[in-house]
PDB file of C-alpha atoms and ligand atoms in Angstrom:
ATOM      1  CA  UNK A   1       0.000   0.000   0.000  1.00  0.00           C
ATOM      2  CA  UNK A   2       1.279   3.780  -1.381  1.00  0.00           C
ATOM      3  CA  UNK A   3       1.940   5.724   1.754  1.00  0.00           C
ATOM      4  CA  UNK A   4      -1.356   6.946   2.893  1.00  0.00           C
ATOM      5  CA  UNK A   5      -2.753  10.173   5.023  1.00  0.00           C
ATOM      6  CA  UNK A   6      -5.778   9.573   7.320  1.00  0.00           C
ATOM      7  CA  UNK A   7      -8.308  12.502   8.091  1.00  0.00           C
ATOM      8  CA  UNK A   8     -10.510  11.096  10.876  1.00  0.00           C
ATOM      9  CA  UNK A   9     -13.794  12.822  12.355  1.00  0.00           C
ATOM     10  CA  UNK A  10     -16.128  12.472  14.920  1.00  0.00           C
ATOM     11  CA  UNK A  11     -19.044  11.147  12.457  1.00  0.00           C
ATOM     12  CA  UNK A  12     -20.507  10.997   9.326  1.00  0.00           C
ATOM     13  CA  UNK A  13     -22.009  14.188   9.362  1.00  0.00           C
ATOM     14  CA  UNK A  14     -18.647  16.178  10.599  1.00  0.00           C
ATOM     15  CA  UNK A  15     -16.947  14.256   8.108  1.00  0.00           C
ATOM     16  CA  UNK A  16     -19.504  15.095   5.239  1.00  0.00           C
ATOM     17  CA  UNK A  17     -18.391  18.887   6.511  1.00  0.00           C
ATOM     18  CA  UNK A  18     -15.000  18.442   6.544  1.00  0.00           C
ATOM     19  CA  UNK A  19     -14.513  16.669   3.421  1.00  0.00           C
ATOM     20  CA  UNK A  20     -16.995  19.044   1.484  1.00  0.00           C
ATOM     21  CA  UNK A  21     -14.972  21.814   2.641  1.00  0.00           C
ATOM     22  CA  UNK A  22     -11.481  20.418   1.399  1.00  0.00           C
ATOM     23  CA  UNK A  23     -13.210  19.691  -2.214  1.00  0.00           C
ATOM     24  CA  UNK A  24     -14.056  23.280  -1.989  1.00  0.00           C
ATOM     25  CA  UNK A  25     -10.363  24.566  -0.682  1.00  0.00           C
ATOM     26  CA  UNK A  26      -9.212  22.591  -3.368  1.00  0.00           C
ATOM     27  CA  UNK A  27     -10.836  23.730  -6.501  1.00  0.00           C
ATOM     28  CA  UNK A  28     -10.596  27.327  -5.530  1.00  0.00           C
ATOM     29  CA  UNK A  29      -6.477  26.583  -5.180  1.00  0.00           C
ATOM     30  CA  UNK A  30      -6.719  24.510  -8.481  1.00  0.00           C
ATOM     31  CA  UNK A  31      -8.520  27.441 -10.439  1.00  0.00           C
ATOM     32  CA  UNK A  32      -5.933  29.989  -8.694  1.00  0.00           C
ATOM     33  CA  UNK A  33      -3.303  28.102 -10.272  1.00  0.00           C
ATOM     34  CA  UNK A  34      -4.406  26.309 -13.251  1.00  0.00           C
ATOM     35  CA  UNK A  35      -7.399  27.663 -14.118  1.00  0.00           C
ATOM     36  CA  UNK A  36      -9.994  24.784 -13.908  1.00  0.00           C
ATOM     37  CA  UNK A  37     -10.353  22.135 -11.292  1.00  0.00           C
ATOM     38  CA  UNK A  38     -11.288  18.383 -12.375  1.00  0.00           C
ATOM     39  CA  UNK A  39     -13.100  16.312 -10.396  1.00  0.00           C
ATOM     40  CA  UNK A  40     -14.596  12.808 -10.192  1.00  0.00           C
ATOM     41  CA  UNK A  41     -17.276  11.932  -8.478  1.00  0.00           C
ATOM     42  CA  UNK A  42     -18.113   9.119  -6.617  1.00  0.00           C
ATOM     43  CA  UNK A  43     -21.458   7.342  -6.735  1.00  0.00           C
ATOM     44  CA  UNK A  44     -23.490   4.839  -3.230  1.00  0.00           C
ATOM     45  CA  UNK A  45     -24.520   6.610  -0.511  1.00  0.00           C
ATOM     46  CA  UNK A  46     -21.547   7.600   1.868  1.00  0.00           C
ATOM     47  CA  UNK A  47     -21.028  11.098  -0.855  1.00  0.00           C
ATOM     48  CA  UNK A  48     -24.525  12.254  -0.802  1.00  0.00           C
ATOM     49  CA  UNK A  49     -24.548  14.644   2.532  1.00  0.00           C
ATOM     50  CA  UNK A  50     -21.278  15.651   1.263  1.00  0.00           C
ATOM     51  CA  UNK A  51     -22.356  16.581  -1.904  1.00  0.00           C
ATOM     52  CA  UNK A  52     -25.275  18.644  -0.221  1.00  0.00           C
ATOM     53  CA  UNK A  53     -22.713  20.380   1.333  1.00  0.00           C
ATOM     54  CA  UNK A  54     -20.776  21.876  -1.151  1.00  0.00           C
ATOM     55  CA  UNK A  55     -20.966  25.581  -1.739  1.00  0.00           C
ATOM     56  CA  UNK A  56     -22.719  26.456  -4.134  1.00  0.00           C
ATOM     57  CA  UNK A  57     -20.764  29.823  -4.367  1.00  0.00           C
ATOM     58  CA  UNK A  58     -17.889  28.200  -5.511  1.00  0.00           C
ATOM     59  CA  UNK A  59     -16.465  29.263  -9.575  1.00  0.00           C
ATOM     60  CA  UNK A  60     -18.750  25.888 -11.257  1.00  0.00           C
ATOM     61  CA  UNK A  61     -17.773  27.568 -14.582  1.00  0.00           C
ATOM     62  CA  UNK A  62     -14.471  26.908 -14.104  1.00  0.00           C
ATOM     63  CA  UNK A  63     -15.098  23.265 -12.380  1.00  0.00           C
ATOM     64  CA  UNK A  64     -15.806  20.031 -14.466  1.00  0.00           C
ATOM     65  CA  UNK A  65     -17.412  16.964 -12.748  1.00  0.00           C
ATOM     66  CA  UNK A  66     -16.690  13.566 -14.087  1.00  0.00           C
ATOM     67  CA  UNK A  67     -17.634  10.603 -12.545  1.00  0.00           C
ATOM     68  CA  UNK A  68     -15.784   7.644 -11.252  1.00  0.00           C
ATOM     69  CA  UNK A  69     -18.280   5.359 -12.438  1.00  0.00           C
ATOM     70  CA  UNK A  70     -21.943   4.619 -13.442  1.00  0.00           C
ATOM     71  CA  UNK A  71     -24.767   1.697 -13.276  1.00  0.00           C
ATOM     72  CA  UNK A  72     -25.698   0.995 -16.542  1.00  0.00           C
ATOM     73  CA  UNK A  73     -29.318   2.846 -16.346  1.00  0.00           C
ATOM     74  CA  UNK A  74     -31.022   5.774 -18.019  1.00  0.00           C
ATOM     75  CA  UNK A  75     -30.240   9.201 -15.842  1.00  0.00           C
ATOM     76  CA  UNK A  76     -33.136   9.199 -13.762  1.00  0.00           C
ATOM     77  CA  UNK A  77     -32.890   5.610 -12.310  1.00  0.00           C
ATOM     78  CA  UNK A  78     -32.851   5.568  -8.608  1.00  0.00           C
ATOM     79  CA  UNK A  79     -29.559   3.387  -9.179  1.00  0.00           C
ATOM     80  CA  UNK A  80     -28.594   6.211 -11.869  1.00  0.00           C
ATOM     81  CA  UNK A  81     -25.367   8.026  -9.802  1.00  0.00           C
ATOM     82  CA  UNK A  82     -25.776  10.744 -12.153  1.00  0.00           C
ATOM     83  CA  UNK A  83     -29.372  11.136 -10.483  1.00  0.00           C
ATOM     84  CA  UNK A  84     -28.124  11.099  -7.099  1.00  0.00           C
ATOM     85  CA  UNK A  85     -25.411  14.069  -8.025  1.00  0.00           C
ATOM     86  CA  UNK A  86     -28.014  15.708  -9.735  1.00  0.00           C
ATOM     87  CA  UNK A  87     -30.563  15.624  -6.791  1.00  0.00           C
ATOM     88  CA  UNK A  88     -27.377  16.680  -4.271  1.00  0.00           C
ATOM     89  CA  UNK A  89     -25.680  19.269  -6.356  1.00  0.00           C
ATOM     90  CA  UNK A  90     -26.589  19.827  -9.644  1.00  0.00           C
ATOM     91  CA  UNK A  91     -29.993  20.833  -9.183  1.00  0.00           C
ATOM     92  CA  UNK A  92     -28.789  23.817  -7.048  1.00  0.00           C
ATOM     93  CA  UNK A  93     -25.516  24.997  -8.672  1.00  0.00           C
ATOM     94  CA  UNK A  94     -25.048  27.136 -11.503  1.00  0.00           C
ATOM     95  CA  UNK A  95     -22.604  25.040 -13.627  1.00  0.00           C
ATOM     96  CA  UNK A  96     -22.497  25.171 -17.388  1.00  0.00           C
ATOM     97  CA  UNK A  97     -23.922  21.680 -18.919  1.00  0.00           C
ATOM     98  CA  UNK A  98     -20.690  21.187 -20.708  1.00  0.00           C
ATOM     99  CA  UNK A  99     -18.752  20.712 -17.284  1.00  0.00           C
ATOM    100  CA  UNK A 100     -20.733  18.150 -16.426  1.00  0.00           C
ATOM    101  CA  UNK A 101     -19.092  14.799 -17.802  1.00  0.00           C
ATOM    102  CA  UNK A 102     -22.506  11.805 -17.550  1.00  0.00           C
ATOM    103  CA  UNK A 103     -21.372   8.672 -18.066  1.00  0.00           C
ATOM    104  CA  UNK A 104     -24.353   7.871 -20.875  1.00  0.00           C
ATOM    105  CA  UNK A 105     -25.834   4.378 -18.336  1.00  0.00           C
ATOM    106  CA  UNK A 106     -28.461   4.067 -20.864  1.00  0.00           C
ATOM    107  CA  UNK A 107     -26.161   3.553 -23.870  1.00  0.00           C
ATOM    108  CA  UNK A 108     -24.842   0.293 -24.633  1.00  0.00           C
ATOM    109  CA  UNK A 109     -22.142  -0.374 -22.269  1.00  0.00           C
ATOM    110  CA  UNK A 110     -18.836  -0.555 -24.630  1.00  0.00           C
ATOM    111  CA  UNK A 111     -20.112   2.193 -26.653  1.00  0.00           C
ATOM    112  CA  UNK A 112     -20.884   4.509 -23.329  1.00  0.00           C
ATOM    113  CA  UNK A 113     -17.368   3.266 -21.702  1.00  0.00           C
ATOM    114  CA  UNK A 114     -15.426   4.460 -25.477  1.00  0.00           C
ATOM    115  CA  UNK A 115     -17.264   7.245 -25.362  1.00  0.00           C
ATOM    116  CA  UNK A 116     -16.321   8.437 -22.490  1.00  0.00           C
ATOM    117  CA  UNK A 117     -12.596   7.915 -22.636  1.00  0.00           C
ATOM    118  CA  UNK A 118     -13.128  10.328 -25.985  1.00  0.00           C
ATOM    119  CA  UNK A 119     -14.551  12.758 -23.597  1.00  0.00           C
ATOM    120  CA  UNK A 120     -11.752  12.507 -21.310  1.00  0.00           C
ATOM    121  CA  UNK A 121      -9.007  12.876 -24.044  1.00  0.00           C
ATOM    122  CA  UNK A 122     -11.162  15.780 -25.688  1.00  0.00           C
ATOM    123  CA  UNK A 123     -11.191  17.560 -22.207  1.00  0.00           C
ATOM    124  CA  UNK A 124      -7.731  16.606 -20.417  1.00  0.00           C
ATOM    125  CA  UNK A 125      -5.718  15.351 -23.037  1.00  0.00           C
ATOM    126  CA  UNK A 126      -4.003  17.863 -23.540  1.00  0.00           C
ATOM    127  CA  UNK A 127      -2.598  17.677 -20.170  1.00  0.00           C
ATOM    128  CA  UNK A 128      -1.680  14.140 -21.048  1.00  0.00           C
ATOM    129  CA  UNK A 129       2.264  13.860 -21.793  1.00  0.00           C
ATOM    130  CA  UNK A 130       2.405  17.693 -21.647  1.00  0.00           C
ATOM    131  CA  UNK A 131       6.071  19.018 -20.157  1.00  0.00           C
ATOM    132  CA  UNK A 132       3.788  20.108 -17.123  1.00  0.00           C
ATOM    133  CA  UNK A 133       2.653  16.918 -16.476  1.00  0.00           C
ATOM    134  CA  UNK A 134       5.679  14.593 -17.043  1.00  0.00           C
ATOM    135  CA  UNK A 135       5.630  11.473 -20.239  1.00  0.00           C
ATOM    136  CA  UNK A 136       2.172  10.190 -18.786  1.00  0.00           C
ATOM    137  CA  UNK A 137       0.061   9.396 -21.102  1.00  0.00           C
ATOM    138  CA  UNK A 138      -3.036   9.524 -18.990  1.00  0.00           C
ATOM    139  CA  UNK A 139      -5.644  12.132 -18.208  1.00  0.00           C
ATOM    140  CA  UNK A 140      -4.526  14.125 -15.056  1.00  0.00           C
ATOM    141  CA  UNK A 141      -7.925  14.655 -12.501  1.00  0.00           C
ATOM    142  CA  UNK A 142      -6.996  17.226  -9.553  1.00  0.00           C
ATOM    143  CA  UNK A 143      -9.104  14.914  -7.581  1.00  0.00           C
ATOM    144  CA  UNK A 144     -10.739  11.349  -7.446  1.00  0.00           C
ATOM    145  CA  UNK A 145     -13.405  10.747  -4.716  1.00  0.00           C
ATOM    146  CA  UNK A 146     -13.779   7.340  -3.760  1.00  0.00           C
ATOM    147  CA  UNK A 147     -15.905   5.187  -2.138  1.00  0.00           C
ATOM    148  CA  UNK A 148     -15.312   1.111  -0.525  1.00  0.00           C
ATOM    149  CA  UNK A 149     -17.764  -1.356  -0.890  1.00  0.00           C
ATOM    150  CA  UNK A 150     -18.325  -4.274   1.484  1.00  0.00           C
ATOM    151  CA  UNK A 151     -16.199  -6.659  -0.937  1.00  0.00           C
ATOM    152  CA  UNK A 152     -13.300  -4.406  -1.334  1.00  0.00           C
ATOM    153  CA  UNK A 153     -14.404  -2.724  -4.667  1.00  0.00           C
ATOM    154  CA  UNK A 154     -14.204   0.907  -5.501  1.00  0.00           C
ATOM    155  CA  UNK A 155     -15.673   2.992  -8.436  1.00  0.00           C
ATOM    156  CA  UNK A 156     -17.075  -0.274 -10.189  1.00  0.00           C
ATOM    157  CA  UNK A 157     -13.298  -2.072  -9.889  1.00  0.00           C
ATOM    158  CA  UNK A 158     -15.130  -5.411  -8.263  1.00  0.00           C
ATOM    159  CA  UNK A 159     -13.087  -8.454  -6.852  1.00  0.00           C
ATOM    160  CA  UNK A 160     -12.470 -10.727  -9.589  1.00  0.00           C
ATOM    161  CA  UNK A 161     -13.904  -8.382 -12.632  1.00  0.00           C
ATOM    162  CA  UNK A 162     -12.044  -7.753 -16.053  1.00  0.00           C
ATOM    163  CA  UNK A 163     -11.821  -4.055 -15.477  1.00  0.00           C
ATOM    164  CA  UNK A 164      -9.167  -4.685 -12.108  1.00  0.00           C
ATOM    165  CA  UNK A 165      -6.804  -5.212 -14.442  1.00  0.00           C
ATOM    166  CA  UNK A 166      -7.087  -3.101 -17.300  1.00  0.00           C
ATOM    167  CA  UNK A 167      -3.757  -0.827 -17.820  1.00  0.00           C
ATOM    168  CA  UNK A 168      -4.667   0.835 -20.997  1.00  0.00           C
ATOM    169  CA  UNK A 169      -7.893   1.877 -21.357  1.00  0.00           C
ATOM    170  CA  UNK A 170      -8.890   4.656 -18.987  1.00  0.00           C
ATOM    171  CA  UNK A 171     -12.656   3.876 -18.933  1.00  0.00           C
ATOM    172  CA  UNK A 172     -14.382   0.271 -19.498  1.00  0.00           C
ATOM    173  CA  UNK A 173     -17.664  -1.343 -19.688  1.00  0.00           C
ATOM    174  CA  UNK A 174     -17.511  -3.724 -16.586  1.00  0.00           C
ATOM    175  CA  UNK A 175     -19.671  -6.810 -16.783  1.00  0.00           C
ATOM    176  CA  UNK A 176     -20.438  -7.345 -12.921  1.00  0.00           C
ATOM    177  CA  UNK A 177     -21.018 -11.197 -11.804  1.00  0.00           C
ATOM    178  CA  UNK A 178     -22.012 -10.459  -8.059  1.00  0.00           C
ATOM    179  CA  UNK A 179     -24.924  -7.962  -8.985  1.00  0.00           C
ATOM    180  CA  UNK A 180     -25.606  -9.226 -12.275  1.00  0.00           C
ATOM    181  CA  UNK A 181     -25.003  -6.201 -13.967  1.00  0.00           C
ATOM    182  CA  UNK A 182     -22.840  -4.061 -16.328  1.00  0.00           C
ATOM    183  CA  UNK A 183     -20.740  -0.741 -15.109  1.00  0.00           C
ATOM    184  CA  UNK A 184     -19.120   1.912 -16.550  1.00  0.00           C
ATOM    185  CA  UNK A 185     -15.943   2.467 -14.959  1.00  0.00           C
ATOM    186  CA  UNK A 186     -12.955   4.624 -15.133  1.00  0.00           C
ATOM    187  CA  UNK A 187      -9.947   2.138 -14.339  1.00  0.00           C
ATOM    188  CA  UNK A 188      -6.863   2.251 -12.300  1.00  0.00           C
ATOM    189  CA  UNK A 189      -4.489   4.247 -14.631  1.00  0.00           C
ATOM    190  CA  UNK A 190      -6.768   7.225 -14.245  1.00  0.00           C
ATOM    191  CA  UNK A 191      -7.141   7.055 -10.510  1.00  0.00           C
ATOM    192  CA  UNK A 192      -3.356   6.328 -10.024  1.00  0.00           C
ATOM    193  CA  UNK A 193      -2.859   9.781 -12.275  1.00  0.00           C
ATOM    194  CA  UNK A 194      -5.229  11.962 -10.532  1.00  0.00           C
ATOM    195  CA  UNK A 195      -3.288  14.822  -8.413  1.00  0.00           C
ATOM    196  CA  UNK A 196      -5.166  13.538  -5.422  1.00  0.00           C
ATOM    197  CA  UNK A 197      -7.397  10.836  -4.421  1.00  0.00           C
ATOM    198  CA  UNK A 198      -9.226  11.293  -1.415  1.00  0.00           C
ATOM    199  CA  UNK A 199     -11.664   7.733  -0.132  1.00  0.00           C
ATOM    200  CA  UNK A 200     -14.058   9.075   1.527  1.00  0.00           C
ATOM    201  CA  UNK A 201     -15.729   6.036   4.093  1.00  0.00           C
ATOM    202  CA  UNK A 202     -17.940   6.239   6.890  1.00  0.00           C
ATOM    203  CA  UNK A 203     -20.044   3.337   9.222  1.00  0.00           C
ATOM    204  CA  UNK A 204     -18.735   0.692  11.416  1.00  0.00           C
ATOM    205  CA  UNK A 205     -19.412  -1.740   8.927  1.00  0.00           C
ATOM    206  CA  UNK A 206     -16.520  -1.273   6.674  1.00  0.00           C
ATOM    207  CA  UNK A 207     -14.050  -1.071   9.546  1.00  0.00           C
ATOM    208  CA  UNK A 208     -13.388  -4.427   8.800  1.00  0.00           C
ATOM    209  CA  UNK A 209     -12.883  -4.253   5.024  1.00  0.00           C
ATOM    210  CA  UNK A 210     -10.875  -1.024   5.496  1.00  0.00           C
ATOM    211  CA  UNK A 211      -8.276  -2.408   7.754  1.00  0.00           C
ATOM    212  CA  UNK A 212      -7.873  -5.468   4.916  1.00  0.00           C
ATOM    213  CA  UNK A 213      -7.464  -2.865   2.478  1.00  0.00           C
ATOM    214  CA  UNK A 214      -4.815  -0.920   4.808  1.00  0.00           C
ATOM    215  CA  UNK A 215      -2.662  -4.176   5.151  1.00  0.00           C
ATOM    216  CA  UNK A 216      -1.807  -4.882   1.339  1.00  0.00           C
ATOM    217  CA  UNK A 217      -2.122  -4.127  -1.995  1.00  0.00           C
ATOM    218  CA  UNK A 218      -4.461  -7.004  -3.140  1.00  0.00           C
ATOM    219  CA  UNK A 219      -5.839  -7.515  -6.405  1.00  0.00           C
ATOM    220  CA  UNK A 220      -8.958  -9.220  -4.459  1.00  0.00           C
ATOM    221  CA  UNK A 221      -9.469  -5.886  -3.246  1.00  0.00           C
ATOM    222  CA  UNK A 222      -9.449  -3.177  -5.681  1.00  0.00           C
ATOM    223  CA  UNK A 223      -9.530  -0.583  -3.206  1.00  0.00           C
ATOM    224  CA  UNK A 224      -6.381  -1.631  -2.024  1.00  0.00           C
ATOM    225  CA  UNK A 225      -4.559  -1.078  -5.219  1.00  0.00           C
ATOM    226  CA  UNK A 226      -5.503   2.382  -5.681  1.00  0.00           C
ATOM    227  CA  UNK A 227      -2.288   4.416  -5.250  1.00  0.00           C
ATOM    228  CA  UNK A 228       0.014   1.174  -5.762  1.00  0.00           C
ATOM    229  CA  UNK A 229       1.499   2.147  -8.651  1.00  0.00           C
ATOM    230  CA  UNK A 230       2.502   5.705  -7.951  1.00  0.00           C
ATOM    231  CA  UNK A 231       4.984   4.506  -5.317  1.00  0.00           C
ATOM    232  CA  UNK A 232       5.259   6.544  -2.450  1.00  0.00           C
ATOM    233  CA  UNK A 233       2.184   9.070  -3.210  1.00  0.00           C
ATOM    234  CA  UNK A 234      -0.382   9.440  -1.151  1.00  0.00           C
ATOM    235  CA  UNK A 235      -3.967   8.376  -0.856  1.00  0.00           C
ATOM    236  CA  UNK A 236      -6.281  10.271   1.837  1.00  0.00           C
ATOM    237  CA  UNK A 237      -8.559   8.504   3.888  1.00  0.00           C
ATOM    238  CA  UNK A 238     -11.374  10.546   4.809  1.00  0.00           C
ATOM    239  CA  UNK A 239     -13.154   8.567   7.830  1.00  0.00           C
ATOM    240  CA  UNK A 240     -15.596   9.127  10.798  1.00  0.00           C
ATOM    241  CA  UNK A 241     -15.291   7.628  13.815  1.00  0.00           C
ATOM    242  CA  UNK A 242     -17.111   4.790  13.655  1.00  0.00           C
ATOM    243  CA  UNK A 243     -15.110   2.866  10.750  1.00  0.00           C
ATOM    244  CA  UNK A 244     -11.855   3.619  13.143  1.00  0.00           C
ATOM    245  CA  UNK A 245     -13.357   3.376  16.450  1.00  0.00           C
ATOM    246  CA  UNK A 246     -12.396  -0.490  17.910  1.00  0.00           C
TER     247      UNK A 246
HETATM  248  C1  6PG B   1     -21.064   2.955  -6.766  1.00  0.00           C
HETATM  249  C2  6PG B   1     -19.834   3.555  -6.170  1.00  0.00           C
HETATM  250  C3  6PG B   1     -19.167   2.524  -5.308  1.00  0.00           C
HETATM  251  C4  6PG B   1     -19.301   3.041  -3.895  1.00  0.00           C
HETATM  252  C5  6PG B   1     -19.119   1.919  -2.912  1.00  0.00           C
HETATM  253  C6  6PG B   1     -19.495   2.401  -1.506  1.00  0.00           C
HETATM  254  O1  6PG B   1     -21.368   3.228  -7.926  1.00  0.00           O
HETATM  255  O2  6PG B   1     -21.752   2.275  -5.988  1.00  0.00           O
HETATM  256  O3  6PG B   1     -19.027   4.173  -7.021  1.00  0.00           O
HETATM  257  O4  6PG B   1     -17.842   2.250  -5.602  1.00  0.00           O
HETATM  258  O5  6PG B   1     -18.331   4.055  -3.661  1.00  0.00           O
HETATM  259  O6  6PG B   1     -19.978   0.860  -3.287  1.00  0.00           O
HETATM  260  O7  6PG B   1     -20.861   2.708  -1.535  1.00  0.00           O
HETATM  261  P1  6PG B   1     -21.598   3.343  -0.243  1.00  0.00           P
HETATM  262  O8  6PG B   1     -21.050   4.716  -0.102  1.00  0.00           O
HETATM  263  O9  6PG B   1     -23.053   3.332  -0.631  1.00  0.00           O
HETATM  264  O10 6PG B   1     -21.259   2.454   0.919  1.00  0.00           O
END
C-alpha cells in the first residue's frame, strides 16, 4: 500500500463537513493556479450529505465533474449516480452543462465506456504527456473521490472483474457477476494519475474491510490497489469515527 494520510472525524455528518470543505479549498487553489479544477465523483450513498454540502458559491464555470463510475441505467434511475449528483448538487448549482461529464448508463455499455474515454481525451488530453505533467500518457484529474464497498471494490473495480486489471484503457464497460449487472468504470491508470485521491468512508461496517485494504495491496481488493502504482504518493482517507473506532 502507497503511503497513505488519514483525516478522521467524529461522524458521518462532521466528516460530510470536513470533506466538502477540502473539495471546496481545493478547486478554488486549483482554479488559482491552473485555471480549472477536475473532479470525479463518486457514486453509493456515503457522498450524498457531502455533496449537499458543497458551496454552491464556488467558480462551477471553471469546475468540471466527471464521474468515477456509473450503473448501466437511463439518468433518472434511482440506481442512476448521475441522479443522485443531480438531486445533491446539480440541481442547485449554476454550472455550465458542458462541465458536467454523464457517463451515458443508458447507452450500450462498450459504446458509453469508449465514449467516455473520448470525452476525457477531448477535455484533459491535452494535459496528457504535456512538459507540465511529465511522459504520462493519462488524463490528469486534480481529484478522485472514492468510495469502498463491502467486498473491497471501488468505483465499479469489483473483486475478480475484467476491469481490475485493465492498464490501458482509462474507462471500461464492466460486466459485474455479483450484482448481475454491467458498469461503466474509469480504471486504475486514471485514478493512479489523478493529483489527489481522497476515499471518503464512513459506518462501522466497513471497519473491517478497510483495515484489509490498509494491510496490502491485493488484487482481491481493488480498493487496495488504488495508489500502488505511484509509489510513495499518497492516498487520503477521509473517515468518521465509527469505521476507526475499535
Ligand atoms: C457505486 C460507487 C461505489 C461506492 C461503494 C461504496 O457506484 O456504488 O461508485 O464504488 O463508492 O460501493 O458505496 P456506499 O457509499 O453506498 O457504501
Amino acid at each position: 500500500m502507497s503511503a497513505a494520510r488519514a483525516f478522521v472525524h467524529a461522524d458521518a455528518e462532521a466528516l460530510a463537513r470536513a470533506a466538502a470543505q477540502e473539495v471546496g479549498r481545493a478547486a478554488r487553489e486549483a482554479i488559482e493556479f491552473r485555471g480549472r479544477f477536475d473532479l470525479a465523483l463518486a457514486g453509493g450513498s456515503t457522498p450524498k450529505r457531502m455533496y449537499q454540502l458543497l458551496d454552491a458559491a464556488l467558480p462551477w464555470s471553471r469546475i468540471h465533474l466527471w464521474f468515477g463510475d456509473e450503473r448501466c441505467v437511463p439518468p433518472e434511475h434511482t440506481d442512476s449516480n448521475y441522479r443522485m449528483v443531480r438531486e445533491t448538487l446539480l440541481d442547485r448549482i449554476a454550472i455550465p452543462a458542458a462541465n458536467v461529464h454523464r457517463m451515458k448508463g443508458e447507452d450500450e455499455p462498450a459504446i458509453a465506456a469508449r465514449a467516455y474515454e473520448a470525452e476525457l481525451r477531448r477535455e484533459l488530453g491535452s494535459t496528457a504527456g504535456s512538459a507540465l505533467h511529465g511522459a504520462s500518457s493519462t488524463p490528469r484529474l486534480d481529484l478522485a473521490l472514492l468510495g469502498i464497498g463491502p467486498d473491497g471494490h471501488t468505483a465499479s473495480l469489483f473483486p475478480g472483474t475484467k476491469a481490475v486489471a485493465e492498464r490501458q484503457r482509462w474507462c471500461v464497460e464492466n460486466w459485474v457477476e455479483a450484482k448481475q449487472s454491467w458498469r461503466i468504470t474509469l480504471t486504475l491508470p486514471v485514478f493512479d494519475a489523478a493529483r489527489r485521491v481522497m476515499f471518503v468512508v464512513a459506518g462501522a461496517d466497513k471497519r473491517e474491510m478497510l483495515s484489509r485494504v490498509w494491510a496490502k495491496a491485493d488484487p482481491a481488493l481493488p480498493a487496495s490497489l488504488v495508489g500502488a502504482s505511484r509509489g510513495s504518493s499518497t492516498v487520503e482517507w477521509w473517515l468518521d469515527g465509527a469505521v476507526v473506532r475499535a
